[in-house]
Amino acid sequence: MKKITGLMFVLFQTFSYSQTQDLAALASGQNVGMNALFDTKDNLYGYVSLYSYGKTDKKTQKFEYVLLDKNLNPVANNEFEANLLVSNYYGYVDFKGQIILRPSDFNYLQAFAKDAAMPISMVIDPKTNTVKPKVYYDYLENGTFVEINQPKSFKEERKENRAEKKDKGYNYVSSVGEIKEGGYFAIEYNDYGKYVNKNSLIKFDENKKEVWRYRYNTDGSKKIFSDLTLLEKDENRLYGILRKVNDDDKTFSLLVIDMKTGKELSNQPITGLTPETIYNIDALYSSGKQLDNDKTFDDKLVLMGRNFDKGDKGFARFILDKNNYNIDLKTLNYKPDLSNHIPKLSADGGVENGYFLQTKDVYFMSDGSVGILSEKFKPAGQYNAPKTTDLVYINTDKNFKVKDVQIFEKEKSKWVNSDYLFSQYLNEGKDVVFFFRDYKKDQETKEKKWNLFINTIIDGKFKQEIIPISEKDNFVVTPYVAKEGYILLREYNEKEKFNKVRLERLNY
């Protein structure tokens, strides 16, 4: 495919509006994947489609990317080379407006090769349609920056770590990243294997000169130590939860650091929830995948995690007021808060016949209310396949009290962990739409077919639309997230090299 020039990009933006696109015709390589791109405010930016051309020599292979805008117009493409360890990439937009292609699938057999190294990300500049390897930085124990263009091999890395541990008794660990507030940020610590100490947060300016350093856990040991969970930062402040552990005694505090000076602005105790709940408040997992469980507003940060009290008892909401550093903690438990809404619900989230509520997504509305989407899931046993059934939407008010619960009945699915697909906010964060699929029997033909269920919650009212998406004539139909008010459907048939995507308007 010829390069799409800047002039063509302007013409596309001015005159063209495409509702369909043939991915197979965009490049001559094999299409290995496509994903949606979102900007830093979670608005849909467009899509990136990846193509593989196979090996170019014994150590490298060639890929091509094609960028599509949110109306499916192709706006840029280019080729690049990578090592043989990576099989695919996942794209995202960074704070500079660059598109980063992060290696997402790996050839694990190649990892055992003598000179195999971790594949690096690629950086696309959409303004110039150029692509280059991402430059990484390392911060050394002697206080110097090092630019890394090619990572060391796994074998070399292990050898150096063993030698350092033997010589010093620990491994010095650091991580450096560029930040949107300007300059760089690093963390460092000494890793003794069973414990770490001498932790530091370090801020650098654009010239990589140290501006400030915040030290903690200076004398950490196996039983007495502290650790810091970073929650949020902006150009003025950094927010985190500092945990101090003395054997079985654990205390927590909200740590606020001035981003310009590194000085403590606040270090106030956090109480009212169990230690396990506070420690895990920044992470919410489903089938091993971390969910997006936080949202930043102008004046507050909202987090939602599990409420642990001798096991999972429900949900906990954490709201930080960024003006006065006050924290509002609330819980919503399976019992008694939800037991009147969900039949046979136990205190640990279990429902009927060995199923339990598995959280799939969380929605933070602009009015302070929270939506929690769960799915009834039964994990695999020694002789049983994993199964899923109904979806459950829990709607709370701004005080984290249950307003109503909607149960979406669904056929049982085997050998899958979820029939939930994705979601997006509507109307500037006031409302939401989420999508799931169901393998249902047609009332007329009595044949089972896949249907797509489109569920909107607007002004607190539920509405549902159903679209058939079952395979037809050996074509696989896959839904993707699209611009607000639309859904993207991909129709694929590898044998016929048919690979088209189209936008469909939602009815709400």
XYZ file of C-alpha atoms in Angstrom:
508
model
C 0.000 0.000 0.000
C 1.305 3.479 -0.820
C 2.021 5.905 1.958
C -0.894 8.145 2.925
C 0.447 11.682 2.779
C -0.422 14.631 4.963
C -2.384 16.203 2.111
C -4.486 13.068 1.731
C -5.108 13.145 5.473
C -6.536 16.677 5.188
C -8.776 15.621 2.285
C -10.037 12.631 4.245
C -10.848 14.845 7.207
C -12.620 17.430 5.034
C -14.564 15.421 2.465
C -14.672 11.733 3.399
C -16.870 9.880 5.849
C -16.646 6.132 5.537
C -19.020 3.727 7.259
C -17.227 0.569 6.061
C -13.627 -0.467 5.486
C -11.931 -3.551 4.026
C -8.993 -4.309 6.318
C -7.680 -6.986 3.933
C -7.259 -4.385 1.184
C -5.315 -1.906 3.324
C -2.060 -3.898 3.267
C -0.700 -7.022 1.602
C 0.520 -8.624 4.838
C -1.445 -10.938 7.101
C -3.740 -9.035 9.451
C -2.799 -10.066 12.992
C -5.037 -7.733 14.952
C -6.798 -4.427 15.407
C -7.631 -2.407 18.480
C -9.304 0.880 19.345
C -7.172 3.854 20.368
C -8.237 6.276 23.109
C -6.736 9.616 24.075
C -5.725 10.477 27.629
C -9.298 11.604 28.394
C -10.695 8.212 27.301
C -12.196 9.622 24.088
C -12.005 7.395 21.009
C -9.076 8.502 18.831
C -9.349 5.855 16.094
C -8.003 2.371 15.379
C -4.711 0.702 14.566
C -4.617 -2.415 12.380
C -1.446 -4.566 12.360
C -0.106 -6.717 9.516
C 2.706 -9.281 9.533
C 5.063 -9.975 6.606
C 7.054 -12.718 8.338
C 10.809 -13.064 8.694
C 13.217 -10.755 6.896
C 16.290 -12.643 8.155
C 17.276 -14.952 11.020
C 16.784 -12.264 13.680
C 14.081 -9.910 12.434
C 10.589 -9.797 10.967
C 8.519 -7.076 9.324
C 5.195 -5.527 10.368
C 3.010 -2.797 8.940
C 0.560 -0.589 10.791
C -2.432 1.219 9.324
C -4.087 3.986 11.325
C -7.814 4.585 10.886
C -9.745 7.537 12.231
C -12.938 6.977 14.210
C -14.942 7.047 10.949
C -12.772 4.188 9.553
C -10.870 6.390 7.093
C -7.231 5.218 6.666
C -5.007 8.165 7.575
C -1.469 6.759 7.834
C 0.602 3.616 7.410
C 4.218 2.526 7.587
C 6.396 -0.568 7.943
C 8.839 -1.444 10.716
C 11.042 -4.324 11.805
C 10.995 -6.209 15.102
C 12.764 -9.144 16.673
C 11.303 -12.624 16.336
C 10.036 -12.785 19.914
C 6.976 -10.567 19.347
C 3.889 -11.902 17.541
C 1.589 -8.892 17.806
C 1.252 -5.391 19.215
C -1.356 -3.464 21.173
C -1.656 0.244 20.440
C -2.400 3.154 22.762
C -2.068 6.962 22.695
C 0.369 8.561 25.149
C 0.202 12.036 26.707
C 2.230 13.496 23.826
C -0.308 12.348 21.248
C 2.068 9.655 19.986
C 0.775 6.155 19.288
C 2.695 3.477 21.137
C 2.703 -0.100 19.835
C 3.394 -2.302 22.841
C 4.350 -5.977 22.252
C 1.357 -8.031 23.367
C 1.981 -11.606 22.209
C 5.279 -13.419 22.488
C 6.900 -16.442 20.893
C 7.978 -18.167 24.095
C 10.110 -20.735 22.254
C 12.216 -17.885 20.871
C 12.727 -16.591 24.414
C 15.058 -19.519 25.080
C 17.325 -18.516 22.208
C 20.847 -17.565 23.230
C 20.564 -13.875 22.325
C 16.818 -13.358 22.855
C 15.869 -10.041 24.454
C 12.610 -8.467 25.510
C 10.954 -6.866 22.440
C 10.590 -3.108 22.679
C 7.651 -0.846 21.898
C 7.408 1.188 18.714
C 6.515 4.896 18.651
C 4.390 6.371 15.850
C 4.328 10.117 15.301
C 0.947 10.632 13.556
C 1.922 14.146 12.438
C 4.844 12.905 10.333
C 3.763 9.269 9.868
C 7.144 8.049 11.094
C 7.805 5.053 13.330
C 10.839 4.291 15.469
C 11.774 2.119 18.443
C 10.892 3.552 21.822
C 13.848 4.929 23.758
C 14.058 3.758 27.370
C 16.069 5.221 30.224
C 17.808 3.557 33.113
C 18.855 5.235 36.325
C 21.991 3.762 37.856
C 22.965 3.477 41.492
C 25.758 6.022 40.955
C 23.153 8.655 40.012
C 23.544 8.723 36.244
C 21.017 8.359 33.413
C 21.598 5.822 30.653
C 19.711 5.764 27.360
C 18.705 2.247 26.288
C 18.101 1.583 22.612
C 18.498 -2.176 22.732
C 17.635 -4.196 25.876
C 20.086 -6.771 27.123
C 19.350 -10.404 26.400
C 17.513 -12.411 29.046
C 20.634 -14.503 29.581
C 22.890 -11.461 30.022
C 20.389 -9.826 32.398
C 20.221 -12.904 34.622
C 24.014 -13.227 34.680
C 24.509 -9.596 35.738
C 21.811 -9.831 38.428
C 23.400 -12.937 39.931
C 26.827 -11.296 39.976
C 25.463 -8.114 41.598
C 23.559 -10.077 44.254
C 26.684 -12.083 45.090
C 28.805 -8.935 45.338
C 26.420 -6.609 47.228
C 23.871 -8.942 48.804
C 21.055 -7.173 46.933
C 19.983 -6.056 43.459
C 19.587 -2.341 42.845
C 16.267 -1.815 41.033
C 15.079 1.359 39.306
C 12.449 2.406 36.795
C 12.320 5.687 34.880
C 9.565 7.271 32.801
C 8.834 10.592 31.151
C 5.838 12.416 32.647
C 3.305 14.811 31.133
C 4.015 17.390 33.847
C 7.494 17.799 32.357
C 10.730 15.982 33.039
C 11.115 12.452 34.372
C 10.094 10.394 37.357
C 11.933 7.428 38.836
C 11.560 4.896 41.607
C 14.471 3.012 43.143
C 15.073 0.440 45.885
C 17.399 -2.351 46.980
C 15.968 -5.831 46.497
C 17.247 -8.473 48.927
C 14.893 -11.181 47.647
C 12.583 -11.536 50.656
C 12.402 -7.809 51.421
C 13.388 -4.413 50.009
C 14.618 -1.131 51.501
C 16.077 2.301 50.695
C 13.099 3.235 48.545
C 13.044 6.619 46.820
C 10.814 8.627 44.509
C 12.927 10.958 42.356
C 11.831 13.883 40.179
C 14.088 15.076 37.341
C 13.785 18.084 35.042
C 13.826 17.981 31.222
C 17.649 17.880 31.292
C 17.587 14.812 33.572
C 18.873 16.818 36.525
C 17.539 15.739 39.921
C 14.973 18.198 41.334
C 13.955 16.376 44.510
C 14.049 12.980 46.197
C 11.534 11.522 48.646
C 12.916 8.666 50.749
C 10.962 6.041 52.690
C 11.437 2.488 53.985
C 15.089 3.338 54.552
C 15.718 0.446 56.984
C 13.103 -2.045 55.774
C 13.394 -5.660 56.886
C 11.273 -8.812 56.648
C 8.942 -7.816 59.501
C 9.244 -4.039 59.730
C 8.879 -2.065 56.507
C 6.788 0.478 54.603
C 5.567 0.649 51.019
C 3.852 3.260 48.889
C 0.984 2.835 46.426
C 0.817 5.725 43.959
C -2.758 6.726 43.170
C -2.634 9.898 41.086
C -0.500 12.868 40.153
C -0.943 16.216 38.443
C 1.295 19.215 37.869
C 0.946 20.282 41.519
C 0.615 17.188 43.681
C 1.278 13.467 43.919
C -1.143 11.302 45.919
C -0.424 7.895 47.418
C -1.194 5.491 50.251
C 1.728 4.856 52.595
C 1.533 1.548 54.463
C 3.635 0.881 57.557
C 4.007 -2.729 58.702
C 5.361 -3.880 62.050
C 4.844 -7.647 62.017
C 1.040 -8.060 62.245
C 0.362 -4.365 62.912
C -0.496 -2.382 59.746
C -1.306 1.327 59.520
C -2.131 3.468 56.482
C -1.938 7.160 55.658
C -2.733 9.406 52.723
C 0.537 10.863 51.515
C 0.416 14.059 49.435
C 3.695 15.346 47.976
C 4.341 18.694 46.328
C 5.372 17.887 42.734
C 7.583 20.970 42.522
C 9.518 20.562 45.787
C 9.028 16.973 46.970
C 7.828 18.197 50.370
C 5.007 16.481 52.265
C 1.765 18.444 52.067
C -0.214 15.887 54.055
C 0.306 12.582 55.818
C -3.042 11.810 57.454
C -4.167 8.400 58.782
C -6.670 6.329 56.769
C -9.056 4.314 58.929
C -12.527 2.816 58.694
C -11.799 -0.179 56.462
C -9.886 -3.403 57.014
C -6.135 -3.321 56.249
C -6.586 -5.761 53.357
C -9.292 -3.544 51.830
C -7.195 -0.363 52.040
C -4.073 -2.098 50.717
C -5.952 -3.430 47.646
C -8.211 -0.416 47.014
C -6.302 0.570 43.861
C -6.731 -2.829 42.160
C -9.846 -4.700 41.039
C -9.371 -7.988 39.192
C -11.612 -10.246 37.117
C -10.312 -13.615 35.817
C -6.764 -12.387 36.401
C -7.334 -9.166 34.426
C -7.132 -5.799 36.168
C -10.210 -3.667 35.602
C -10.289 0.090 35.186
C -11.452 0.888 38.706
C -10.700 4.600 39.048
C -11.743 7.916 37.557
C -10.317 11.389 38.046
C -12.563 14.429 38.118
C -11.443 18.051 38.463
C -11.802 18.075 42.231
C -11.742 14.414 43.242
C -10.350 10.950 42.627
C -12.704 7.956 42.887
C -11.560 4.353 43.362
C -13.517 1.156 43.861
C -12.137 -2.138 45.139
C -13.167 -5.188 47.125
C -14.316 -5.012 50.723
C -12.244 -7.706 52.411
C -13.218 -8.890 55.877
C -12.114 -12.508 56.277
C -12.817 -12.932 52.578
C -14.589 -10.958 49.862
C -17.696 -9.348 51.365
C -18.574 -6.852 48.619
C -17.259 -3.489 47.452
C -15.488 -0.468 48.923
C -15.484 3.040 47.463
C -12.675 5.527 48.088
C -13.132 9.236 47.262
C -10.276 11.691 47.705
C -11.103 15.395 47.737
C -8.103 16.937 45.987
C -8.768 20.370 47.519
C -8.654 19.527 51.228
C -7.318 15.902 51.142
C -10.383 14.560 52.929
C -11.222 10.909 52.265
C -14.729 9.463 52.055
C -14.849 5.670 52.530
C -18.014 3.661 51.967
C -18.824 -0.034 51.648
C -21.530 -1.969 49.837
C -21.789 -5.587 50.933
C -23.421 -8.595 49.340
C -25.333 -9.033 52.587
C -27.460 -7.233 53.589
C -27.180 -4.511 50.903
C -27.765 -6.704 47.829
C -29.461 -9.838 49.162
C -32.955 -8.378 48.663
C -32.204 -7.676 45.006
C -30.326 -10.823 43.918
C -31.881 -14.231 44.710
C -29.855 -16.738 46.751
C -26.944 -14.313 47.210
C -24.550 -15.349 49.973
C -22.308 -13.152 52.109
C -19.275 -13.905 49.913
C -20.921 -13.196 46.533
C -22.041 -16.725 45.757
C -25.295 -17.354 43.946
C -27.095 -20.515 42.852
C -25.458 -23.843 41.856
C -21.847 -22.938 42.547
C -21.885 -19.669 40.555
C -20.644 -16.403 42.026
C -20.756 -12.744 41.010
C -17.660 -11.850 39.022
C -17.229 -8.096 38.535
C -16.742 -7.198 34.860
C -16.768 -3.390 34.804
C -17.281 -0.281 36.925
C -18.792 3.039 35.813
C -18.249 6.326 37.649
C -20.916 8.842 36.664
C -20.445 12.595 36.811
C -23.213 12.941 39.446
C -21.252 10.763 41.906
C -23.230 7.555 41.382
C -21.510 4.262 40.542
C -22.587 1.398 38.299
C -21.203 -2.109 38.926
C -21.595 -4.762 36.231
C -21.151 -8.384 37.304
C -21.641 -11.739 35.636
C -22.606 -15.059 37.183
C -19.568 -17.283 36.718
C -18.726 -20.857 37.675
C -15.017 -21.734 37.424
C -13.768 -24.936 35.869
C -13.577 -28.035 38.042
C -11.754 -31.314 37.606
C -14.473 -32.633 35.321
C -16.438 -29.456 34.516
C -15.968 -26.628 32.034
C -16.132 -22.963 33.138
C -19.612 -21.498 32.660
C -21.348 -18.130 32.680
C -25.001 -17.106 32.896
C -26.825 -13.875 33.785
C -25.365 -10.388 33.987
C -26.210 -8.196 36.980
C -26.068 -4.391 36.935
C -25.937 -2.684 40.340
C -26.851 1.000 40.294
C -25.876 3.098 43.325
C -26.503 6.697 44.317
C -23.801 9.253 45.133
C -23.656 7.912 48.711
C -22.875 4.392 47.432
C -26.303 3.093 48.434
C -28.169 0.656 46.173
C -30.775 2.413 44.015
C -31.786 -0.591 41.925
C -30.457 -3.824 40.457
C -31.120 -5.044 36.922
C -30.660 -8.746 36.104
C -30.133 -9.604 32.430
C -31.057 -13.249 31.977
C -28.774 -15.096 29.592
C -28.287 -18.618 28.293
C -25.547 -20.694 29.864
C -22.206 -20.470 28.028
C -19.558 -23.168 28.460
C -15.784 -22.952 28.024
C -15.778 -19.160 28.260
C -14.920 -16.872 31.160
C -17.318 -14.127 30.117
C -19.914 -13.076 27.538
C -19.439 -9.419 28.483
C -17.724 -7.417 25.737
C -17.083 -3.717 26.453
C -18.720 -0.396 27.341
C -18.441 3.352 26.905
C -19.691 6.509 28.570
C -22.377 8.604 26.888
C -23.447 12.252 27.159
C -20.249 13.551 28.758
C -20.091 10.881 31.432
C -23.660 11.150 32.650
C -24.793 7.852 31.093
C -23.337 4.550 29.908
C -23.846 1.792 27.338
C -22.481 -1.739 27.704
C -22.490 -4.717 25.371
C -22.701 -8.468 25.885
C -23.434 -11.474 23.695
C -25.768 -14.446 24.178
C -26.084 -17.759 22.333
C -29.880 -17.963 22.154
C -32.328 -20.244 20.408
C -34.340 -18.599 17.631
C -38.041 -18.925 18.394
C -38.929 -19.575 14.734
C -36.065 -21.696 13.383
C -35.199 -23.276 16.775
C -31.513 -22.828 15.868
C -29.067 -21.305 18.321
C -27.451 -18.060 17.208
C -25.231 -15.407 18.733
C -26.978 -12.145 19.506
C -25.450 -8.845 20.567
C -27.223 -7.091 23.457
C -26.825 -3.308 23.581
C -27.807 -1.928 26.987
C -28.074 1.789 27.702
C -28.583 3.430 31.075
C -29.668 7.013 30.404
C -31.017 9.168 33.237
C -31.115 5.959 35.285
C -33.436 4.193 32.825
C -32.508 0.915 31.128
C -33.087 0.207 27.451
C -31.985 -2.827 25.448
C -31.488 -3.493 21.731
C -30.646 -6.892 20.194
C -28.610 -7.410 16.991
C -27.913 -10.870 15.456
C -24.152 -11.428 15.077
C -23.973 -15.188 14.565
C -21.647 -16.702 11.995
C -23.150 -16.626 8.528
C -21.707 -18.538 5.575
C -18.517 -19.154 7.607
C -18.065 -15.455 8.389
C -17.137 -14.626 11.987
C -18.675 -11.389 13.320
C -16.800 -9.629 16.132
C -18.056 -6.429 17.853
C -15.620 -3.599 18.702
C -16.068 -0.354 20.578
C -16.754 2.657 18.339
C -17.328 6.400 18.563
C -20.156 7.563 20.810
C -23.516 6.376 19.537
C -22.070 3.636 17.304
C -20.723 0.100 17.371
C -18.094 -1.408 15.072
C -18.747 -4.869 13.632
C -15.935 -6.865 12.033
C -16.809 -9.627 9.531
C -13.985 -12.067 8.951
C -13.345 -15.135 6.800
C -9.708 -16.193 6.624
C -10.225 -18.662 3.765
C -11.751 -16.034 1.491
C -9.424 -13.279 2.784
C -12.512 -11.305 3.751
C -11.917 -8.867 6.597
C -14.301 -5.923 6.700
C -15.402 -3.562 9.448
C -18.484 -1.362 9.489
C -20.061 1.195 11.784
C -23.650 0.761 12.941
C -25.594 3.526 14.653
C -27.118 2.691 18.049
C -30.747 3.428 18.779
C -31.059 5.369 22.037
